[in-house]
Short mmCIF file of C-alpha atoms and ligand atoms in Angstrom, two decimals:
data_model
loop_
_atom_site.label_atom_id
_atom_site.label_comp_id
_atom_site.label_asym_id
_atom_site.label_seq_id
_atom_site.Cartn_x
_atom_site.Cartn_y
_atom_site.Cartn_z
CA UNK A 225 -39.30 4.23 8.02
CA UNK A 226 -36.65 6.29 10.12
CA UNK A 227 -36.22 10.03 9.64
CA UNK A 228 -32.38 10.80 8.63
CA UNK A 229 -30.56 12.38 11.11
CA UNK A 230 -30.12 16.31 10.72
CA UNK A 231 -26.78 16.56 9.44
CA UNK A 232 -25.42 18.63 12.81
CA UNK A 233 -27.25 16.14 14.68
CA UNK A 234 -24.62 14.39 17.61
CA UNK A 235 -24.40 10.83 16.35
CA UNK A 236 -26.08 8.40 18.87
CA UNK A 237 -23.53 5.75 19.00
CA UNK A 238 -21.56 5.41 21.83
CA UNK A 239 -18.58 2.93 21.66
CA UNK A 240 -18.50 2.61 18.02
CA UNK A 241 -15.31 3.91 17.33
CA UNK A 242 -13.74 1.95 20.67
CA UNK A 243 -15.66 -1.49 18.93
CA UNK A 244 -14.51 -0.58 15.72
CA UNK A 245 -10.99 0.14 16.03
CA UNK A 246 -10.07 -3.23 18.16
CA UNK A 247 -12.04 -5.20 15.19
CA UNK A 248 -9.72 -2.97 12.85
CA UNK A 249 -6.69 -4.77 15.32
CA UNK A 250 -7.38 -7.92 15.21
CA UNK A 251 -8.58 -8.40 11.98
CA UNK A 252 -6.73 -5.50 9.57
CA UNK A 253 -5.95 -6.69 6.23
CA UNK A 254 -1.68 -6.38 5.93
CA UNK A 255 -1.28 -4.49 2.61
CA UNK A 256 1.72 -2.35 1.83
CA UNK A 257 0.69 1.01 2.52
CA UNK A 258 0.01 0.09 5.60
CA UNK A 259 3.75 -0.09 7.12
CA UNK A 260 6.57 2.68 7.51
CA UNK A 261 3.41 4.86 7.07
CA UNK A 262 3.99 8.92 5.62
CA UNK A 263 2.36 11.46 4.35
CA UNK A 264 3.63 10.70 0.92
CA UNK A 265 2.94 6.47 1.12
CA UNK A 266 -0.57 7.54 2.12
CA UNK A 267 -1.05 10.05 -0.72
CA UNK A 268 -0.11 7.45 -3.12
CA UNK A 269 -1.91 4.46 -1.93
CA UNK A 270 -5.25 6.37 -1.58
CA UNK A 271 -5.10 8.08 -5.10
CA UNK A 272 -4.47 4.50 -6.64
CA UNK A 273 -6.82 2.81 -4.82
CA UNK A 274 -9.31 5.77 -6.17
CA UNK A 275 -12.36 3.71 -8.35
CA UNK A 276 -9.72 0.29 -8.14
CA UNK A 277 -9.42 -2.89 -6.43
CA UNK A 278 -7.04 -3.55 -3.78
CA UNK A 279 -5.01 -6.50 -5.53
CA UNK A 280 -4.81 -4.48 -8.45
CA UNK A 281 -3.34 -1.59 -7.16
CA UNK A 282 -0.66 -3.88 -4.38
CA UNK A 283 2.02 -4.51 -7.22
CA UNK A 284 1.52 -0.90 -9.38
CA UNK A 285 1.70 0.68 -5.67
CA UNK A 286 5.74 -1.13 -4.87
CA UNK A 287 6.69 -0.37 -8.21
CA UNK A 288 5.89 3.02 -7.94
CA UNK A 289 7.38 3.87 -4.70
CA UNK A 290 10.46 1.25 -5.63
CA UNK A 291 11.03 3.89 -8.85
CA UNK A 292 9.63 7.37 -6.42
CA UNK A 293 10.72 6.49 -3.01
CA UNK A 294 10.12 10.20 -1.85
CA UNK A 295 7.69 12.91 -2.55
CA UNK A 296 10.86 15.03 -4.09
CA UNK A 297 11.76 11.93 -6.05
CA UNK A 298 8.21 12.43 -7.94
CA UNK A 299 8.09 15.95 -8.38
CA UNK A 300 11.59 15.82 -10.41
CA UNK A 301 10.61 12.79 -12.36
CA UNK A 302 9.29 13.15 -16.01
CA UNK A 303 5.64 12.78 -16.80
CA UNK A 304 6.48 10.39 -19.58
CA UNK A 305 7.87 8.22 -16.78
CA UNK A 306 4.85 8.80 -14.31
CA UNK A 307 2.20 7.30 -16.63
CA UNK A 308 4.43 4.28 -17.45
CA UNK A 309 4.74 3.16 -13.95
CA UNK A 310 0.67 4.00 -14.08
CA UNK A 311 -0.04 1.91 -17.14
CA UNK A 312 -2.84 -0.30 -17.01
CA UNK A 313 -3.91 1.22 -13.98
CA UNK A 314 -6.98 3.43 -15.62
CA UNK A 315 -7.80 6.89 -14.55
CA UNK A 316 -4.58 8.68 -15.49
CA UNK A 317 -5.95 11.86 -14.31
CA UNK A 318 -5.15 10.80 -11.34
CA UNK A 319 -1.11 9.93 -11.93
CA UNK A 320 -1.03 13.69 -13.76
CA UNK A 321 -2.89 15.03 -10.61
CA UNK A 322 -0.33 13.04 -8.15
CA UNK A 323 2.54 14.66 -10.34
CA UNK A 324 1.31 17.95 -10.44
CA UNK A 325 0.43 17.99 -6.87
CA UNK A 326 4.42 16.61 -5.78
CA UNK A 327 5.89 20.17 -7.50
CA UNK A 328 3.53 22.15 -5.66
CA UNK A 329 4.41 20.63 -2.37
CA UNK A 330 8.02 21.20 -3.08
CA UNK A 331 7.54 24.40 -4.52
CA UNK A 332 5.26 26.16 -1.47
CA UNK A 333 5.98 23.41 1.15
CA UNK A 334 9.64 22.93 0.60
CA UNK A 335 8.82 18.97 -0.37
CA UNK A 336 7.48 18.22 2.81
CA UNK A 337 3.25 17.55 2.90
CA UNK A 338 1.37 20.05 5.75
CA UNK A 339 0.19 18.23 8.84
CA UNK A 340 -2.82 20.62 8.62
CA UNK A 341 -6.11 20.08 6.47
CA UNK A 342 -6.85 23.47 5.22
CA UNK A 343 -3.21 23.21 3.59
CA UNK A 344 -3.79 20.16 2.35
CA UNK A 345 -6.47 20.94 0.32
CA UNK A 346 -5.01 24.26 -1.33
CA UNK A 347 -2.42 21.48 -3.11
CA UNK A 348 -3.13 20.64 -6.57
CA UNK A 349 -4.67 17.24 -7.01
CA UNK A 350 -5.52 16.88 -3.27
CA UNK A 351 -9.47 17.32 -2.66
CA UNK A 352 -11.53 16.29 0.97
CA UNK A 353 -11.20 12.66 1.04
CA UNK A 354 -7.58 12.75 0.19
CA UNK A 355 -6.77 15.46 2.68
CA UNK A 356 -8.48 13.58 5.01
CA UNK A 357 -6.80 10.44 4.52
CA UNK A 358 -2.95 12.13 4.74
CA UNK A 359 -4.14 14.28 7.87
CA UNK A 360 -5.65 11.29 9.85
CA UNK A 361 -3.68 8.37 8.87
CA UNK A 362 -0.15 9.59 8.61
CA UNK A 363 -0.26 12.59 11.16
CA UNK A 364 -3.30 11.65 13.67
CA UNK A 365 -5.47 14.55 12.94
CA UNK A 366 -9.10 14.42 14.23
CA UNK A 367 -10.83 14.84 10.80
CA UNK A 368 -13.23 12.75 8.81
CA UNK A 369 -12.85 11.26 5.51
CA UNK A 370 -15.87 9.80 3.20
CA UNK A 371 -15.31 7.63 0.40
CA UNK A 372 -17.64 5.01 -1.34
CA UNK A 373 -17.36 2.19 1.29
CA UNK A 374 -17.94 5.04 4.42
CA UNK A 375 -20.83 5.83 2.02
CA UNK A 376 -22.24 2.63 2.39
CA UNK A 377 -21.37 1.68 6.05
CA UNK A 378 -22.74 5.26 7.60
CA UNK A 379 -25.91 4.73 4.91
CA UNK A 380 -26.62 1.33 6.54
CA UNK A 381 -25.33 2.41 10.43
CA UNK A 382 -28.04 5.60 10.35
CA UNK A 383 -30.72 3.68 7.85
CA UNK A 384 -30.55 6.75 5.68
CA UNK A 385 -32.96 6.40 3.26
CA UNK A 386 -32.13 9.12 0.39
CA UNK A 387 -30.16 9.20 -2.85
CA UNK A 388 -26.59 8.79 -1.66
CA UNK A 389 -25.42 10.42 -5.20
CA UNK A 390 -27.07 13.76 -3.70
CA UNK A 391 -24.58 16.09 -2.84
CA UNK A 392 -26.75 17.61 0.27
CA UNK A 393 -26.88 13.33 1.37
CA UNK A 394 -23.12 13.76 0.99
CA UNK A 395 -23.08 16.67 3.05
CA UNK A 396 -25.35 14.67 5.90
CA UNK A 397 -22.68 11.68 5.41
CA UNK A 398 -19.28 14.13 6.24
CA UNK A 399 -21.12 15.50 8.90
CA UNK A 400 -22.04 12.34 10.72
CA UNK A 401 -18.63 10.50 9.94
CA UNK A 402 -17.30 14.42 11.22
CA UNK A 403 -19.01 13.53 14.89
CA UNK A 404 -17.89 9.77 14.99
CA UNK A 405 -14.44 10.70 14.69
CA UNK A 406 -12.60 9.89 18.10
CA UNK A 407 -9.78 12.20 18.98
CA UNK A 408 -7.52 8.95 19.88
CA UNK A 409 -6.46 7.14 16.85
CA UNK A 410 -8.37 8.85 14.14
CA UNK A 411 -6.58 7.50 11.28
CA UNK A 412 -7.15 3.65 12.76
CA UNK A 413 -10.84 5.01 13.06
CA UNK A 414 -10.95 6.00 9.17
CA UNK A 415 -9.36 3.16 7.51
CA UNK A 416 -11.50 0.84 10.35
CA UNK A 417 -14.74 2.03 8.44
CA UNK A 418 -13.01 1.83 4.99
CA UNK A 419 -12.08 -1.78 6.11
CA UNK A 420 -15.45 -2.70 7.30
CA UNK A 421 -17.02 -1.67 4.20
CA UNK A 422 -13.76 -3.39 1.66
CA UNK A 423 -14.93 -6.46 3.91
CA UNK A 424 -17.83 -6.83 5.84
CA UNK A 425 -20.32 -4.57 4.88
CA UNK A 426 -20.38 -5.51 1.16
CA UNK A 427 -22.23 -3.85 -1.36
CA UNK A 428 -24.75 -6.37 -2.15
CA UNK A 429 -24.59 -8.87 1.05
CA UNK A 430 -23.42 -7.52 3.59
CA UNK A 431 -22.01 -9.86 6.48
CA UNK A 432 -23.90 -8.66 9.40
CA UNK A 433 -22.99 -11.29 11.67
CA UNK A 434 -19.74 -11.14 11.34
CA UNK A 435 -19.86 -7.56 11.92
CA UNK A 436 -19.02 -5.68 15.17
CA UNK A 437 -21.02 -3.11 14.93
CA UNK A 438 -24.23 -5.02 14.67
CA UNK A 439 -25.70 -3.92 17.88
CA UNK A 440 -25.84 -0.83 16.93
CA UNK A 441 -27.08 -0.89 13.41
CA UNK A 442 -30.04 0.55 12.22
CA UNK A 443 -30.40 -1.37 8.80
CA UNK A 444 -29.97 -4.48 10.41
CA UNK A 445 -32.12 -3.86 13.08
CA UNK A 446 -34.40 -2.72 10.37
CA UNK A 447 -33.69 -5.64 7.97
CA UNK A 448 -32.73 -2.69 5.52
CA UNK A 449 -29.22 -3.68 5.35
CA UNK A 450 -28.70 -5.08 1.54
CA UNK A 451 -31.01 -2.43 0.28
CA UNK A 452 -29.08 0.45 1.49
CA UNK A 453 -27.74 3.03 0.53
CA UNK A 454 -30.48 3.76 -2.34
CA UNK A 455 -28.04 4.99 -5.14
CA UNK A 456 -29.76 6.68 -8.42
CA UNK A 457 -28.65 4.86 -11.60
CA UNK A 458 -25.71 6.05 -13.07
CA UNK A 459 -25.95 7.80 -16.05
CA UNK A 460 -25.80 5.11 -18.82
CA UNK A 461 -22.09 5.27 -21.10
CA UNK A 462 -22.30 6.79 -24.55
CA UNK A 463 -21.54 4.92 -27.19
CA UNK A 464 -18.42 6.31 -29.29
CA UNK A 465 -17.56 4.48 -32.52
CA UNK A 466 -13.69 5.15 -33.41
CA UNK A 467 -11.32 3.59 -35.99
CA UNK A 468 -7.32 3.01 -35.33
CA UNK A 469 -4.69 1.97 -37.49
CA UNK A 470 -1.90 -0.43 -36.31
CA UNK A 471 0.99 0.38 -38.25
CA UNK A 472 4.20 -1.73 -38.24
CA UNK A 473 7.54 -2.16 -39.43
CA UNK A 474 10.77 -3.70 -38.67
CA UNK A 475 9.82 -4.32 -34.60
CA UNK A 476 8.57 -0.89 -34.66
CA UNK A 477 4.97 0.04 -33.89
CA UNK A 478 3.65 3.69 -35.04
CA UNK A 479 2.24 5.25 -31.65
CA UNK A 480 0.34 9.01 -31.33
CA UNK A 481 0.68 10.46 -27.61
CA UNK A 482 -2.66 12.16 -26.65
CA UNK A 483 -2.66 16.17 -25.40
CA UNK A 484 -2.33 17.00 -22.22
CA UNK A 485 -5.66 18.39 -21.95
CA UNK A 486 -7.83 15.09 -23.87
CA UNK A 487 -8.93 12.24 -22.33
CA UNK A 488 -5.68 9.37 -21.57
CA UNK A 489 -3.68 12.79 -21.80
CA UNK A 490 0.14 12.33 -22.73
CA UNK A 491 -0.66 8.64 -22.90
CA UNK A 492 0.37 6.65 -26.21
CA UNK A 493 -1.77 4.42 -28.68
CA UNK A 494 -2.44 3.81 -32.17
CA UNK A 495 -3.82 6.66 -34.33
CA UNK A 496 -7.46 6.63 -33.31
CA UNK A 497 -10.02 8.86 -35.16
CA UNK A 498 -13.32 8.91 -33.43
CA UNK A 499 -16.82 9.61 -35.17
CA UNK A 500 -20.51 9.46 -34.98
CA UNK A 501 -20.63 6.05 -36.87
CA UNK A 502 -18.58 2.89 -37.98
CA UNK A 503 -18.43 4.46 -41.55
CA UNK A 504 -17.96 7.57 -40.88
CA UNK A 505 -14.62 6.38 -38.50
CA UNK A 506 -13.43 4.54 -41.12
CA UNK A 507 -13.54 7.91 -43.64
CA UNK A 508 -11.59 9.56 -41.43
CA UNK A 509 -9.05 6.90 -40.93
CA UNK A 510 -8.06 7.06 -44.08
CA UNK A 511 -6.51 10.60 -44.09
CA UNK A 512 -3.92 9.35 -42.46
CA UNK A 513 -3.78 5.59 -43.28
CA UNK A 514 -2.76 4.36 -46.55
CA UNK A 515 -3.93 1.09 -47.65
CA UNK A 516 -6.18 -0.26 -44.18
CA UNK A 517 -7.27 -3.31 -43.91
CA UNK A 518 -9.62 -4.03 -41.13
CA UNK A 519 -8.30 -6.72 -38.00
CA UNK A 520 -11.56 -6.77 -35.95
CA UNK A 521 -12.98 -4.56 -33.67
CA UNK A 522 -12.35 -3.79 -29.88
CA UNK A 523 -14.76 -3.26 -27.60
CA UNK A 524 -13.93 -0.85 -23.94
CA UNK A 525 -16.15 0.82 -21.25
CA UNK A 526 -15.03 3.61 -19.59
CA UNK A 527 -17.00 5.14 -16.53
CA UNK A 528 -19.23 7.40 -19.11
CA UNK A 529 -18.29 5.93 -22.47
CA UNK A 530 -18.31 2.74 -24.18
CA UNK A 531 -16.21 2.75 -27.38
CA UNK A 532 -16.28 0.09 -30.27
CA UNK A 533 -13.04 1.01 -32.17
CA UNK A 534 -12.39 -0.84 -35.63
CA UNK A 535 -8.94 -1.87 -35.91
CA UNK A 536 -7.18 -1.60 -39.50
CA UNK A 537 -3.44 -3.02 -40.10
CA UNK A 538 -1.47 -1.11 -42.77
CA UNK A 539 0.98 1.76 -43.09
CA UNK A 540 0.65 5.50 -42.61
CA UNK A 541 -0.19 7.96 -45.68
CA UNK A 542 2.56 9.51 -47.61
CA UNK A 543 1.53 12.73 -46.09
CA UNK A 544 -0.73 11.39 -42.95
CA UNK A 545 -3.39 14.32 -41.81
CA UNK A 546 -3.92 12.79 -37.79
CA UNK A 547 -6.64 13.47 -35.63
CA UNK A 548 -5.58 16.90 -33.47
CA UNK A 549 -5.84 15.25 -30.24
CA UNK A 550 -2.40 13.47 -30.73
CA UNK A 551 0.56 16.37 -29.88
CA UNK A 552 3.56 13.94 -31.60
CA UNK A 553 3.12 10.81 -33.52
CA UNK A 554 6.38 8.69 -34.00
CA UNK A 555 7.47 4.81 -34.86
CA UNK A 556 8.44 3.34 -30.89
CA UNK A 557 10.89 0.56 -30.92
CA UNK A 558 8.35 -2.59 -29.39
CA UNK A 559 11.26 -3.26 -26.82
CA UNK A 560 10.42 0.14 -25.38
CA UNK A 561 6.76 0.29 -25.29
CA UNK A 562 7.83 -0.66 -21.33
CA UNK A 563 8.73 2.93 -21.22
CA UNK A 564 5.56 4.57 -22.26
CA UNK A 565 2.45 5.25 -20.48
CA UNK A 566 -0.05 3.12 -22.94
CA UNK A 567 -3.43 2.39 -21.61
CA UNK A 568 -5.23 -0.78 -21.53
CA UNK A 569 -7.74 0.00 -24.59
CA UNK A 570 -4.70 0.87 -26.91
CA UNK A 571 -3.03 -2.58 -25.67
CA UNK A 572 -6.32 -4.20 -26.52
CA UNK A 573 -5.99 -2.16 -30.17
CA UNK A 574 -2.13 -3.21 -30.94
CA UNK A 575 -3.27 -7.08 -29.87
CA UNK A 576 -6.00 -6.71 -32.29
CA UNK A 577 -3.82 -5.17 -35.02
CA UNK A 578 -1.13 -7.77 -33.98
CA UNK A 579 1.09 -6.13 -32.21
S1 SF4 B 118 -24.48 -4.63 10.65
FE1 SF4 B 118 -24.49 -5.14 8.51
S2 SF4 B 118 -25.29 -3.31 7.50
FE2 SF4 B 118 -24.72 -2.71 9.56
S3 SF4 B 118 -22.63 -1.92 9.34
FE3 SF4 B 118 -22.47 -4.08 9.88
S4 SF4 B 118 -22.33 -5.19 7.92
FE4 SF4 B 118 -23.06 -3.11 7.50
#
C-alpha cells in the first residue's frame, strides 16, 4: 500500500494539468453553461448541477435563465416564482439559497458578483466549491475547487487509501487539487477534472484506457482504480410514515405551502400529516379531512429519509385543524399548478389521489 501524501505535500505530477486541459479541448462535452460564460451563468449551472445529472438539469438550466437572464433579474423576482422554474428539480434549498444569495450581491455588491474568493464566500448561499467554480471559470482565478467527481479522480490519481467522507481526507483532497492548479487557464483546469470524472473516471468502472492521465496514475498503476476512493456507507434513510389528503372540486385541487424554515420550504402539496406509524398518520389526517377514503400509497427517498405516505381522496373538515408546517392552505385552480413550486413527491401524491 502507498502512504497518502501529506496534505502540504507539492503534488508530483508534472504535465498533468498541460495533458489534461488539451483532452478537456478536444473532447469537452458542449452543454449550455458552457458558452457566453459569467459569473452569474456559472453560479447557476453549478448550484443545479449540485447532487443532479447533467441531462436533467440542461432544460431546467434555459428555462431558468430564459425567465432570469441577469443576476438583478433574480434578486427582484418572487420566491413563489423561483421554486416553480425549480420544480421537479429536488433540493430546493438550493433555489432559496440561489435567491437569497442574488439580493445580497445586489445589496453589498451593487448586482455585480466579486472576482475575488474571499468575497465570494461571505455571500449567502455561496460556500468553497461554488466560490471556486465562479472565481476560476468565469474570471480565471488560480483557485481550486473539489466536488464529488474531483473526489474521485484525485482519490484514484494519489491512490489515497482513507475514508473520503472524512473531513481531514477532504482537507488532504483541497490541498492537493490547491497545488495542481496551473496559473494559465484555471477554470479549463477545474471543469477538465470535473469532466474526467462525469466521463472517464466513472464511479464504478472507470475507463482507464481511454484516459489521459493514465501514465501518471497511481490506482491504475496499482490496479486500485475501481476500488477507490473507499467511501464509508452512508447513513441508511429513516423511514417516515405520513398520510395526505387529495382534495378536489370543480378543477380545483386543495394545496398547503410548506414554511420557510421545513423541509420543501414555501413549496406546495397536499395536506400531509406525518407520524410514527401508518395508523397513527391516518388519526391525524382526519383533523383536517372529512370523510377520507384511502387511493394507495406513495412511496419517495430522499437523501436521509424514505417516506411511505397513504393517500386519501375526500374533502377538507368543516373546520380543518392542518399540520403547522403548512403557513397558508388554499384551493389552486389545476391550470395554475404551472405556477407553483410543487415537488416531485406531492406530484406523485395528487397522481395517486387523481389529480
Ligand atoms: S487512469 Fe483510471 S483511475 Fe486514473 S484518473 Fe484515469 S480513469 Fe481515473
Amino acid at each position: 500500500m502507498s502512504k497518502p501524501p501529506a496534505a502540504d505535500a507539492p503534488a508530483p505530477r508534472p504535465g498533468l494539468a498541460a495533458e489534461l486541459i488539451a483532452w478537456f479541448d478536444r473532447s469537452a462535452r458542449d452543454l449550455p453553461w458552457r458558452t457566453n460564460r459569467t459569473g452569474y451563468r456559472v453560479w447557476v449551472s453549478e448550484i443545479m448541477l449540485q447532487q443532479t445529472r447533467v441531462s436533467t438539469v440542461i432544460p431546467y438550466y434555459e428555462r431558468f435563465l430564459a425567465a432570469f437572464p441577469t443576476l438583478r433579474d433574480l434578486a427582484a423576482a418572487d420566491i413563489e416564482q423561483v421554486l416553480a422554474l425549480w420544480s421537479g428539480l429536488g433540493y430546493y434549498r438550493r433555489a432559496r439559497g440561489l435567491h437569497e444569495g442574488a439580493r445580497d450581491v445586489v445589496a453589498r455588491f451593487q448586482g455585480e458578483l466579486p472576482a475575488d474568493v474571499e468575497q465570494l464566500l461571505s455571500i449567502k448561499g455561496i460556500g468553497p466549491y461554488t466560490a471556486g467554480a465562479i472565481a476560476s471559470l468565469a474570471f480565471g482565478i488560480q483557485t481550486p475547487l473539489v466536488d464529488g467527481n474531483v473526489i474521485r479522480v484525485l482519490a484514484r490519481l494519489f491512490a489515497i487509501q482513507e475514508d473520503a467522507r472524512q473531513a481531514r481526507v477532504q482537507k488532504q483532497i483541497w490541498a492537493l487539487a490547491g497545488s495542481l492548479v496551473p496559473q494559465d487557464r484555471p477554470g479549463a483546469f477545474n471543469e477538465a477534472l470535473m469532466e474526467l470524472g462525469a466521463t472517464t473516471c466513472l464511479p464504478q468502472q472507470p475507463l482507464c484506457l481511454l484516459c489521459p492521465l493514465a501514465p501518471r496514475c497511481d490506482a491504475h498503476r496499482l490496479g486500485l482504480a475501481a476500488s477507490l476512493p473507499l467511501l464509508a456507507p452512508p447513513r441508511a434513510p429513516t423511514l417516515v410514515h405520513a398520510a395526505s389528503l387529495v382534495a378536489r372540486r370543480e378543477r380545483q385541487i386543495l394545496l398547503g405551502r410548506r414554511r420557510p424554515d421545513a423541509l420543501f420550504g414555501g413549496l406546495w402539496e397536499p395536506p400531509t400529516v406525518e407520524a410514527s406509524s401508518p395508523d397513527e398518520a391516518a388519526d391525524l389526517l382526519a383533523r383536517f379531512a372529512s370523510r377520507p377514503a384511502p387511493a394507495g400509497e406513495v412511496q419517495h427517498t430522499l437523501s436521509h429519509r424514505k417516506m411511505r405516505v397513504a393517500v386519501f381522496t375526500g374533502d377538507p373538515a368543516p373546520q380543518p385543524g392542518y399540520p403547522p408546517v403548512y403557513d397558508e392552505v388554499r384551493w389552486v385552480q389545476e391550470g395554475d399548478l404551472h405556477l407553483y413550486g410543487i415537488s416531485t413527491l406531492a406530484k406523485k401524491l395528487m397522481k395517486k389521489g387523481g389529480a
